[in-house]
Coordinates of C-alpha atoms and ligand atoms in Angstrom, one line a residue:
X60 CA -11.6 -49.1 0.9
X61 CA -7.6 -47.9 1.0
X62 CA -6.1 -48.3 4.0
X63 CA -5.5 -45.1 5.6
X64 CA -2.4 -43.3 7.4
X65 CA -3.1 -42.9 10.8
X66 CA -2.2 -39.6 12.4
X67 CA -2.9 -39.0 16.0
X68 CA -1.9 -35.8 16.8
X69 CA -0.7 -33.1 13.4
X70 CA 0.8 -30.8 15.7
X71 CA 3.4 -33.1 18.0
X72 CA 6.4 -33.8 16.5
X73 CA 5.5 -37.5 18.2
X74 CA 3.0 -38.1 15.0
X75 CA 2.5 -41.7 14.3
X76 CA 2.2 -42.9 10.7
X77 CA 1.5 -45.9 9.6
X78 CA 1.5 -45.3 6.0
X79 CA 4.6 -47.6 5.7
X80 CA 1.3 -50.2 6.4
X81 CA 0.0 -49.4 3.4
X82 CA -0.9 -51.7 0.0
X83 CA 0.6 -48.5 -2.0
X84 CA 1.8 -45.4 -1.1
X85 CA -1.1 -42.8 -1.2
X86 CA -1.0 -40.0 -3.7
X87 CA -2.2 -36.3 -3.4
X88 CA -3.0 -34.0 -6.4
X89 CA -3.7 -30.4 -5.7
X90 CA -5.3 -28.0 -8.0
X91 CA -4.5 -24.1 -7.1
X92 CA -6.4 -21.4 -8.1
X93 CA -5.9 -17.9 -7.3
X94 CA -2.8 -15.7 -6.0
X95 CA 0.6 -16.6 -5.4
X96 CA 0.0 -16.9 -1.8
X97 CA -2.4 -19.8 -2.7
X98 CA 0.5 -21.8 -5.0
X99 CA 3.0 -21.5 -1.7
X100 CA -0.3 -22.5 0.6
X101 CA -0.4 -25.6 -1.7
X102 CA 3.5 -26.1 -1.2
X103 CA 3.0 -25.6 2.7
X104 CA -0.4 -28.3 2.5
X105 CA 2.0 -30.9 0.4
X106 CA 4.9 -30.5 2.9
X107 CA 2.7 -31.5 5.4
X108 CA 0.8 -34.1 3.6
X109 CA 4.9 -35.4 2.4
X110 CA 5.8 -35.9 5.9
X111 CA 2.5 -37.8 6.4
X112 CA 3.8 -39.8 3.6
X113 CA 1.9 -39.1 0.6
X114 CA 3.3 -38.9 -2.5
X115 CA 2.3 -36.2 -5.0
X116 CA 1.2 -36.8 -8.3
X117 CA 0.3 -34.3 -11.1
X118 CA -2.4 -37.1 -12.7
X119 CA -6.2 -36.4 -10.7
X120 CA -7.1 -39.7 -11.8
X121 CA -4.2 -41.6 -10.0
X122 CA -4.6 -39.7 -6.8
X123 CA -5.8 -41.2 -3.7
X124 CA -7.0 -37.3 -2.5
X125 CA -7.8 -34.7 -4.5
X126 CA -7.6 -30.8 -2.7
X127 CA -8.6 -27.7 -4.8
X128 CA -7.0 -24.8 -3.2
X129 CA -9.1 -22.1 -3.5
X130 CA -9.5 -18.4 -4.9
X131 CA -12.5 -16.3 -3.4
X132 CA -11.7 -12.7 -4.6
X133 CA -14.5 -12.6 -7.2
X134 CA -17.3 -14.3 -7.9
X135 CA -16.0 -15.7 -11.3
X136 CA -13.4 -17.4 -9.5
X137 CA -15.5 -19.3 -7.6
X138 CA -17.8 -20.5 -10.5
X139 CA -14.7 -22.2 -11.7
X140 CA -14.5 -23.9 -8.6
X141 CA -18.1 -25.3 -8.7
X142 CA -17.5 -26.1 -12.3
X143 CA -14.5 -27.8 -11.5
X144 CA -16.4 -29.6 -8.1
X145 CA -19.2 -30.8 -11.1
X146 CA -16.5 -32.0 -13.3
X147 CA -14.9 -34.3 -10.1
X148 CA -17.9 -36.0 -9.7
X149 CA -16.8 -38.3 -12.4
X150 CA -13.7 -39.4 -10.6
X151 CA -15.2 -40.4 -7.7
X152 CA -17.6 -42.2 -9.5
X153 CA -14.7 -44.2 -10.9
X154 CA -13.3 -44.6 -7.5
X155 CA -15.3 -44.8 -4.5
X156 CA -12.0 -44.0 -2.1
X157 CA -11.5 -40.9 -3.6
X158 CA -10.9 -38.0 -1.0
X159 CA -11.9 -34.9 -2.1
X160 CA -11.0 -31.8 -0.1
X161 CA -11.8 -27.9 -0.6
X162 CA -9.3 -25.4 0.8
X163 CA -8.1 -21.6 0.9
X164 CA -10.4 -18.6 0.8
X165 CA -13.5 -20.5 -0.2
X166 CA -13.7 -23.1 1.7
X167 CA -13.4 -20.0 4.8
X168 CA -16.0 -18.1 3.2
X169 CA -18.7 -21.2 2.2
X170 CA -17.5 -23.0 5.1
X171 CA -20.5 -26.1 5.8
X172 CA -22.3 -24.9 2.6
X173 CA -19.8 -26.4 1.0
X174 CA -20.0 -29.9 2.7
X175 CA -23.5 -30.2 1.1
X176 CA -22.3 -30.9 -1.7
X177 CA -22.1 -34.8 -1.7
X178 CA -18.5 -35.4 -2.9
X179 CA -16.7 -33.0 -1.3
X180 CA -15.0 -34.7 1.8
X181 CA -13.5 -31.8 3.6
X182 CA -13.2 -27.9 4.0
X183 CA -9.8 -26.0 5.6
X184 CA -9.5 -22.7 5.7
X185 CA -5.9 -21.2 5.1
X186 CA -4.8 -20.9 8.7
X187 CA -5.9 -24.8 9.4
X188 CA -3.9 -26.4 6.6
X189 CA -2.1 -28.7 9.8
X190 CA -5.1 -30.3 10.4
X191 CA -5.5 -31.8 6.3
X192 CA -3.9 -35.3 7.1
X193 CA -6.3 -35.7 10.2
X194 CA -8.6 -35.0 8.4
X195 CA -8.1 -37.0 5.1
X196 CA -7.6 -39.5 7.5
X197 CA -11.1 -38.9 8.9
X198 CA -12.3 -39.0 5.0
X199 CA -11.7 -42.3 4.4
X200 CA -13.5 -43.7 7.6
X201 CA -16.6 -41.8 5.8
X202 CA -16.3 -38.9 8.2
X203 CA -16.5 -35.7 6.7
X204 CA -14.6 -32.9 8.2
X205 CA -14.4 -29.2 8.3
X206 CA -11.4 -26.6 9.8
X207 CA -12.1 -22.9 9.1
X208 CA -10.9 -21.3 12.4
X209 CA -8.9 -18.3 11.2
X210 CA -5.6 -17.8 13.7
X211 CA -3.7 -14.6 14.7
X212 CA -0.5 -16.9 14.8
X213 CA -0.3 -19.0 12.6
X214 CA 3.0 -18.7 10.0
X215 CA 3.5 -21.9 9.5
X216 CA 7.6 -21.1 9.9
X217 CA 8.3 -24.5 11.0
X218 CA 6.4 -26.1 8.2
X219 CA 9.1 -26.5 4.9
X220 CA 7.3 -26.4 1.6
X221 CA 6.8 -28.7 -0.8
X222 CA 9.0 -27.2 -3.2
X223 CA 9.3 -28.9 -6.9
X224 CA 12.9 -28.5 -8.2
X225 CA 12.8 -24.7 -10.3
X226 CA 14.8 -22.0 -10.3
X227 CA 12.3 -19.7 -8.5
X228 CA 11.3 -19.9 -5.0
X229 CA 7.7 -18.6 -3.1
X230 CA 9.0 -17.6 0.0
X231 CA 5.6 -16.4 2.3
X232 CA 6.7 -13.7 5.1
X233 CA 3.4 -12.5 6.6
X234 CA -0.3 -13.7 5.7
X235 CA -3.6 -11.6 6.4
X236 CA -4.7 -8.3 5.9
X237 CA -5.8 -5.4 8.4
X238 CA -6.7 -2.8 5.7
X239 CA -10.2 -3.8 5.0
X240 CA -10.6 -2.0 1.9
X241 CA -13.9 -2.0 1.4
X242 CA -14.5 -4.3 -1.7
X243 CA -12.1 -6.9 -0.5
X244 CA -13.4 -10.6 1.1
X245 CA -9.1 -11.0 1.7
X246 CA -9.4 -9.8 5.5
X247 CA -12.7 -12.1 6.2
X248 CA -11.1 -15.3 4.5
X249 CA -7.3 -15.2 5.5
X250 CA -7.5 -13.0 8.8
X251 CA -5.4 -10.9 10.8
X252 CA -1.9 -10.1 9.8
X253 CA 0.9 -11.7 10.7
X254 CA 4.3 -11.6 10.1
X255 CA 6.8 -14.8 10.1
X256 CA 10.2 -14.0 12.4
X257 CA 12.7 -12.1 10.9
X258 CA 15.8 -14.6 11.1
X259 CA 13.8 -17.6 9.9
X260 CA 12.8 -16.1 6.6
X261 CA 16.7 -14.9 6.0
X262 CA 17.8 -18.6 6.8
X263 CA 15.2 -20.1 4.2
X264 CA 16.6 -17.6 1.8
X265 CA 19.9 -19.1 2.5
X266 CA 19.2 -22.7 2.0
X267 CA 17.1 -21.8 -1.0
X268 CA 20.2 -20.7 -2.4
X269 CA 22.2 -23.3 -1.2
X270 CA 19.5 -25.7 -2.6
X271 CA 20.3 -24.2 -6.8
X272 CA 17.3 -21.6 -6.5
X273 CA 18.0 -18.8 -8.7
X274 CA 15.5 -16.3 -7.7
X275 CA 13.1 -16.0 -4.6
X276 CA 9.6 -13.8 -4.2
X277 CA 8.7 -12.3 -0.8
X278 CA 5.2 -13.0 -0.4
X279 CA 2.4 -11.5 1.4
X280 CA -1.2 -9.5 0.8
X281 CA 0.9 -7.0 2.1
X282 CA 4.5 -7.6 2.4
X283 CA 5.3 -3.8 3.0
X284 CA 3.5 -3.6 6.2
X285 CA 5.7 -6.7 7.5
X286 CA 6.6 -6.6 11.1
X287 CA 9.2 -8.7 13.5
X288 CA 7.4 -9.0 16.3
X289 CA 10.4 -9.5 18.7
X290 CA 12.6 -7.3 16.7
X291 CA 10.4 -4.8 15.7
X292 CA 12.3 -4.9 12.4
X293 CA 10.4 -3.8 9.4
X294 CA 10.2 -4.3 5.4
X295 CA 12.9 -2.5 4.2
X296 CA 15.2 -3.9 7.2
X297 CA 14.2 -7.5 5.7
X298 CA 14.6 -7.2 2.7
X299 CA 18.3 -5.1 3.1
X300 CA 19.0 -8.5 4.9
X301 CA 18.2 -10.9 2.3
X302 CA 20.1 -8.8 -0.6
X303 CA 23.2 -8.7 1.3
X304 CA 22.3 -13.0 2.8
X305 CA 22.1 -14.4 -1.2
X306 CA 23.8 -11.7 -3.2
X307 CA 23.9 -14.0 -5.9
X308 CA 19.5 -14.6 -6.0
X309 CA 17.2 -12.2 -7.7
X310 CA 14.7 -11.1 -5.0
X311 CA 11.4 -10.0 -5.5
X312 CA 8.5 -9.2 -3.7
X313 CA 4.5 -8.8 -3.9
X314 CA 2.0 -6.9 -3.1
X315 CA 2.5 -3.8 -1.6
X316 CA 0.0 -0.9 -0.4
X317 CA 0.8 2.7 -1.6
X318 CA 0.2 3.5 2.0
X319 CA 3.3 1.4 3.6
X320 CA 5.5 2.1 0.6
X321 CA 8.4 4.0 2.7
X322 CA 11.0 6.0 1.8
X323 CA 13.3 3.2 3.6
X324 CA 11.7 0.7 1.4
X325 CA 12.0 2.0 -1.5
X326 CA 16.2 3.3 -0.7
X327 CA 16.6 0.0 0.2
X328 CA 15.7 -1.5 -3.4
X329 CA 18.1 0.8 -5.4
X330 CA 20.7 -0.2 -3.1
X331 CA 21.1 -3.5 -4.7
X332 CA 21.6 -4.8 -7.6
X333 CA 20.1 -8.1 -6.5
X334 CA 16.4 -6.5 -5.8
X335 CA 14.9 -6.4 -8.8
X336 CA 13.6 -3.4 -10.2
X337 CA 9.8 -3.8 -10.2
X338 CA 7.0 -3.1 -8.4
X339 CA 3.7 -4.1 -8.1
X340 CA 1.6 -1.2 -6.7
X341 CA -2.2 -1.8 -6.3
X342 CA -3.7 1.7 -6.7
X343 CA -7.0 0.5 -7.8
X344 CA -8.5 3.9 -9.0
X345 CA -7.5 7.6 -10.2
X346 CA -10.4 9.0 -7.9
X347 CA -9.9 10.3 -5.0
X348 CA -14.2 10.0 -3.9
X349 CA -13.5 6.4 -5.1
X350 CA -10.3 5.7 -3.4
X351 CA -11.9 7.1 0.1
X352 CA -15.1 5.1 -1.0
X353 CA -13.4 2.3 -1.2
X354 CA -11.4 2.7 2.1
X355 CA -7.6 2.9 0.3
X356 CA -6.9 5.4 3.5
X357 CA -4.4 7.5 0.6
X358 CA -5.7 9.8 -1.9
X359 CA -4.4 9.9 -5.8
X360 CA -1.5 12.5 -4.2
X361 CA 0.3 10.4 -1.9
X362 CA 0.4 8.0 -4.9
X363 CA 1.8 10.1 -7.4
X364 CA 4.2 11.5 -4.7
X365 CA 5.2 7.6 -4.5
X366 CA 5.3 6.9 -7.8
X367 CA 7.9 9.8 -8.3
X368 CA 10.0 8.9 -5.5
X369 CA 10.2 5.5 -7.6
X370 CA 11.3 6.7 -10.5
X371 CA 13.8 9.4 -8.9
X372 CA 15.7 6.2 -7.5
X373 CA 15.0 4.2 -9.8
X374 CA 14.6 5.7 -13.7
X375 CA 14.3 2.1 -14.8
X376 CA 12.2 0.6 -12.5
X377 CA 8.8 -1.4 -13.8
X378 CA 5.9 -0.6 -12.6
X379 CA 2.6 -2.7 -12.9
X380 CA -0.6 -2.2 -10.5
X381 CA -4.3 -3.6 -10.3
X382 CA -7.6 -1.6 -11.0
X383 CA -11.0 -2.2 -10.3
X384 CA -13.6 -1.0 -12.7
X385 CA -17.6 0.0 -12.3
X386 CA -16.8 0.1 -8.1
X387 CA -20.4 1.4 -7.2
X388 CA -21.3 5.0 -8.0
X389 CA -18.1 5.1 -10.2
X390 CA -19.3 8.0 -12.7
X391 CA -17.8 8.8 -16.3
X392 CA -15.8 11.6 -13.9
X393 CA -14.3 8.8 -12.4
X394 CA -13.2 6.2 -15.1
X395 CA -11.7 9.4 -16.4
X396 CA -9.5 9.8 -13.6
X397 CA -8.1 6.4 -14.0
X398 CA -7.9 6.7 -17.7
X399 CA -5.8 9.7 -16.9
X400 CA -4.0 8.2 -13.9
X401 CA -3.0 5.4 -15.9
X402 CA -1.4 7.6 -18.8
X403 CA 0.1 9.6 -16.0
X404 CA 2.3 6.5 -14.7
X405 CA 2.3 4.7 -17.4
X406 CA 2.8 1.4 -15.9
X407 CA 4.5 -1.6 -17.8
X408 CA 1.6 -4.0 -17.1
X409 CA -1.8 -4.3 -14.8
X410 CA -4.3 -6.6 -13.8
X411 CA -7.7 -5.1 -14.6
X412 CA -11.0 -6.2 -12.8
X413 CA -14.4 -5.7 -13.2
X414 CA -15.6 -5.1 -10.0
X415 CA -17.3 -8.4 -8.2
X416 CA -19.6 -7.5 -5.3
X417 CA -19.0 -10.0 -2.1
X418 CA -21.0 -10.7 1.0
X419 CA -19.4 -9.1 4.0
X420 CA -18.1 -6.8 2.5
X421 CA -19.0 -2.6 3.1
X422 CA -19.0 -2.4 -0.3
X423 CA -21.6 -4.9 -0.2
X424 CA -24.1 -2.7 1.0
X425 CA -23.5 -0.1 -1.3
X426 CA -24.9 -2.0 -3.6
X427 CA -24.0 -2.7 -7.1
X428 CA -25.2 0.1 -9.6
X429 CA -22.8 0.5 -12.5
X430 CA -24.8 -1.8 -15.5
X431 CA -22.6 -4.9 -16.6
X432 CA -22.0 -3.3 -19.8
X433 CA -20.6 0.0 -18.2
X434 CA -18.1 -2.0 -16.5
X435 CA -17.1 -4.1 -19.5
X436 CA -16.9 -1.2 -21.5
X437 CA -14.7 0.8 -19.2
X438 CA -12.7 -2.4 -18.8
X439 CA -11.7 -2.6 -22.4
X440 CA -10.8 1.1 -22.4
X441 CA -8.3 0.7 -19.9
X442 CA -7.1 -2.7 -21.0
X443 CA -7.0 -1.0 -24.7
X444 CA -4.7 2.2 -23.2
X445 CA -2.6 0.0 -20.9
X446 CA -1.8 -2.3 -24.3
X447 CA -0.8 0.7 -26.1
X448 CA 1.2 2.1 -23.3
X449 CA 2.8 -1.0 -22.5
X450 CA 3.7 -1.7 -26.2
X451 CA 5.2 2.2 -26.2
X452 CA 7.2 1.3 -23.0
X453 CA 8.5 -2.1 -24.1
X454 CA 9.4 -0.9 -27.7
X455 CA 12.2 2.0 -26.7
X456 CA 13.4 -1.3 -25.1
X457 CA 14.8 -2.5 -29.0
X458 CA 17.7 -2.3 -29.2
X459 CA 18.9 -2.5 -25.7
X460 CA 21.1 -5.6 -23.9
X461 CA 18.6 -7.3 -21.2
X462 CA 20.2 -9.3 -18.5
X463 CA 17.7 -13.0 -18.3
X464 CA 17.3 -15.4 -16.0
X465 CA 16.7 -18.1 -18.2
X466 CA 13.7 -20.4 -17.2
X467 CA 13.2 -22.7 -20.2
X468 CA 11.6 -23.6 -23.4
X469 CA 8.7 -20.9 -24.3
X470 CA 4.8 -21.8 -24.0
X471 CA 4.2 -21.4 -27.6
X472 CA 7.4 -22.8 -29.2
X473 CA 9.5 -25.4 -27.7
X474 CA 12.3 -24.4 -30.7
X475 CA 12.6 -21.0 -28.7
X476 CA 13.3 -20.7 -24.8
X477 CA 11.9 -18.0 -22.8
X478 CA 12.9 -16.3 -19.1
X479 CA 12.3 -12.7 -17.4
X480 CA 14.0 -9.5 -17.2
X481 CA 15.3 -8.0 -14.0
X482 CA 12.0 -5.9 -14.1
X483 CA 10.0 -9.1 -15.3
X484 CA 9.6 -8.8 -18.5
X485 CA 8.9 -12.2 -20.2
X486 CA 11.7 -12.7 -22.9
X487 CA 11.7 -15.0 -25.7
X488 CA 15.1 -16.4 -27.4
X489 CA 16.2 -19.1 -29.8
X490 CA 17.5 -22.0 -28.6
X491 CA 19.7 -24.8 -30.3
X492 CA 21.7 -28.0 -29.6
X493 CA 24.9 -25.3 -30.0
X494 CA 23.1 -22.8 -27.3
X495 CA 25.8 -22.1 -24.4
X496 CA 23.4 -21.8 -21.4
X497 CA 20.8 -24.1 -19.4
X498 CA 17.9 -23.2 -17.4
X499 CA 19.0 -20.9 -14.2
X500 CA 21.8 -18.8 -15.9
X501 CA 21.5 -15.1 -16.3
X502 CA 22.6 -14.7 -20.4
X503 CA 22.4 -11.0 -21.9
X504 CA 20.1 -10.7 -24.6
X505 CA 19.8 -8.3 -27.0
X506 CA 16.1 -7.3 -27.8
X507 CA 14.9 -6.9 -31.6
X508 CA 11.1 -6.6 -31.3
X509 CA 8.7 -6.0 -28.9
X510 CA 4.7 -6.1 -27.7
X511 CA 2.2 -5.2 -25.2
X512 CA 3.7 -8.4 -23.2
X513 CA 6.5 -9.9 -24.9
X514 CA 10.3 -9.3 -25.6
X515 CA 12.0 -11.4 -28.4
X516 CA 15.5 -11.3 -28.8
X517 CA 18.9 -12.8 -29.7
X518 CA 22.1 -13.7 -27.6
X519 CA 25.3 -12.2 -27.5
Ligands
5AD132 N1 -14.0 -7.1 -7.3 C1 -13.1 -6.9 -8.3 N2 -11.8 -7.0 -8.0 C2 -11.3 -7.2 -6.8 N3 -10.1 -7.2 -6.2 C3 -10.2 -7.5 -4.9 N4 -11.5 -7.6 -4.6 C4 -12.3 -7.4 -5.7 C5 -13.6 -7.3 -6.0 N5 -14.6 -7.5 -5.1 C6 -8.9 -7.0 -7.0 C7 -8.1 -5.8 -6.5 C8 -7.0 -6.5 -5.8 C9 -6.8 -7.7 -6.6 C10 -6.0 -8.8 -5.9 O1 -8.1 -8.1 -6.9 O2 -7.7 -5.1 -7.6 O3 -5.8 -5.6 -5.7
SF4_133 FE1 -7.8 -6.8 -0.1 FE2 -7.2 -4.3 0.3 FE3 -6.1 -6.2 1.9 FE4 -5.3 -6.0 -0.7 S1 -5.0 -4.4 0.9 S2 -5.9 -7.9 0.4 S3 -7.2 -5.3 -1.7 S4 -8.2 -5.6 1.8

């Protein structure tokens, strides 16, 4: 049995550790699943788990604890999880020490159910994550431990993330959501909103900067309904504050709700150049009886109203949005309406879902009519239109010089290097021994061909 680090209290700065004790330092491996909030939950679990003196380790089979941070939003992403839970079973068989821990939006929504499974160790749900060392330490005593309480406080704005040296920075400002759209497990599993205070998100931004980060993304389920609580200052006000704090980082945000996108919001992204033009608007359907089914408190007007205050500010601004396909009683009527919405905005990209009933949920209990085939069917019409559309889009782009932030060699080809666009368009270049530029410098590319989700061009 490993020795174990003994904390006796997470929350006082007074901790005592005695992982110095220790016949090796322990090591942690994370696996993260889901949304972006989840990868800078995972940064926020390994800070914590750092100052408790664990290393981190990107090998499961050397780690002492093994944590799978968890996605809930569908039910597909949480077969992975038990397939990945089945798959664990052999490394614990190898080694009997092994901690293994579920946490995020599953472990909130399965919460004991997921202790009967023998191998899992312990469950924390994503406002608890100061509790993991306790209780790993718990783990390896044989105790198994669980930590779902959902908080209307919790930031975790003292915590510093477990950040791995890059050029681009997660940076979370509020967590929770009060919308409740009907479909969505989000408000049950992460809670109430909250927003983190105003001057401590502008000073991480700084140091970011100060620490060679090149780019930073505001994140929250809803970052556009972001509120200071002493301040009172709001999205737009944040935001105006970070471009003018790092004027040399890109900023980015995500998501946003058509509902909070202001006027003020959307001024204060054209203002500067260092907000980068694209959005990432959820609209979810083009009908309005679906849209109020579904609780999206907007109808298909105020979006389209949006949509054109966008582009009158912003001509060259990228859009992208998520839709939801086969939401019950969705008729042909319906899909139609999206079809026609999406050829309407025609947005750069999307993220297309069938839709995924989930206990809790109202949407639950309207049960779950549209056949699987309808939905996968609708699916690949809109996933064939946005293609074409997107191709159309990027393909008046030939020709043009794009400014990229350059983030290394491509996934395919190791020969070529790849980085983003202002309006994040992945862009693929050659790279040589003779190449003037390294990973985190903005080089201007011209671009020679173009697809659905690609750029390729050459250096000037
Ligand atoms: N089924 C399918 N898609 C869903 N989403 C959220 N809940 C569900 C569900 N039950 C999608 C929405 C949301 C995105 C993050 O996930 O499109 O914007
Ligand atoms: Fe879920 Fe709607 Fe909240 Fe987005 S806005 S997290 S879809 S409830």
């Amino acid at each position: 049995m490993l020795e174990l680090p003994i904390i006796q209290d997470t929350k006082s700065d007074s901790t005592i550790r005695n992982v110095n004790d220790l016949s090796h330092q322990p090591k942690l491996y994370v696996e993260t699943y889901g949304c972006q909030m989840n990868v800078n939950d995972t940064e926020i679990v390994q800070g914590v788990m750092n100052d408790c003196g664990y290393a981190m380790t990107d090998k499961p089979e050397q780690a002492d604890v093994i944590l799978l941070n968890t996605c809930a939003i569908r039910d597909n992403a949480e077969k992975k999880i038990h397939e990945r839970l089945n798959h664990l079973k052999y490394y614990k068989k190898r080694n009997k020490d092994l901690v293994v821990g579920i946490l995020g939006c599953m472990a909130e929504r399965l919460r004991e159910t997921l202790l009967e499974k023998e191998l899992v160790d312990l469950v924390v749900g994503p406002d608890e994550y100061r509790t993991v060392p306790e209780l790993v330490s718990k783990a390896y005593s044989g105790e198994r431990g669980i930590a779902v309480k959902l908080s209307r406080v919790e930031t975790y704005d003292d915590i510093l993330p477990f950040r791995t040296e890059g050029i681009s920075a997660w940076v979370s400002i509020m967590r929770g959501c009060d919308k409740f759209c009907t479909y969505c497990v989000v408000p049950f599993t992460r809670g109430r909103e909250r927003s983190r205070a105003f001057a401590s998100i502008v000073d991480e931004a700084k140091s970011l900067f100060d620490q060679g980060f090149k780019e930073i993304t505001l994140l929250g389920q809803n970052v556009n309904s972001y509120r200071d609580e002493q301040s009172g200052h709001n999205f737009a006000e944040l935001l105006d504050a970070c471009a003018k704090a790092v004027p040399d980082m890109r900023i980015r945000y995500t998501t946003s709700h058509p509902q909070d996108m202001s006027d003020q919001l959307i001024e204060a992204m054209a203002m500067h150049d260092n907000i980068c033009k694209y959005i990432h608007l959820p609209v979810q359907s083009g009908s309005n009886r679906i849209l109020s089914l579904m609780n999206r408190t907007h109808p298909v007007e105020h979006y389209y109203e949006r949509i054109d205050m966008i582009k009158k500010l912003m001509p060259h601004c990228a859009l992208s949005t998520d839709i939801i396909t086969g939401f019950p009683t969705e008729t042909e009527d319906d899909h139609e309406a999206t079809m026609e919405l999406m050829r309407r905005v025609r947005y750069d990209g999307a993220y297309m879902f069938k839709y995924s009933p989930r206990e809790r949920t109202k949407a639950w209990k309207m049960g779950d009519d549209i056949p699987d085939e309808v939905k996968v069917r609708r699916l690949n019409e809109i996933i064939n239109q946005q293609n074409a559309i997107a191709r159309e889009i990027n393909q008046t782009l030939i020709g043009s010089i794009e400014k990229i932030l350059v983030e290394g060699p491509s996934k395919k080809n190791p020969m070529e290097w790849q980085g983003r666009t202002d309006s994040n368009k992945v862009t693929i270049f050659p790279q040589n021994e003779q190449s003037p530029y390294v990973i985190g410098d903005i080089i201007s590319v011209k671009i020679e061909k173009a697809s659905s989700a690609t750029l390729f061009g050459s250096l000037i």
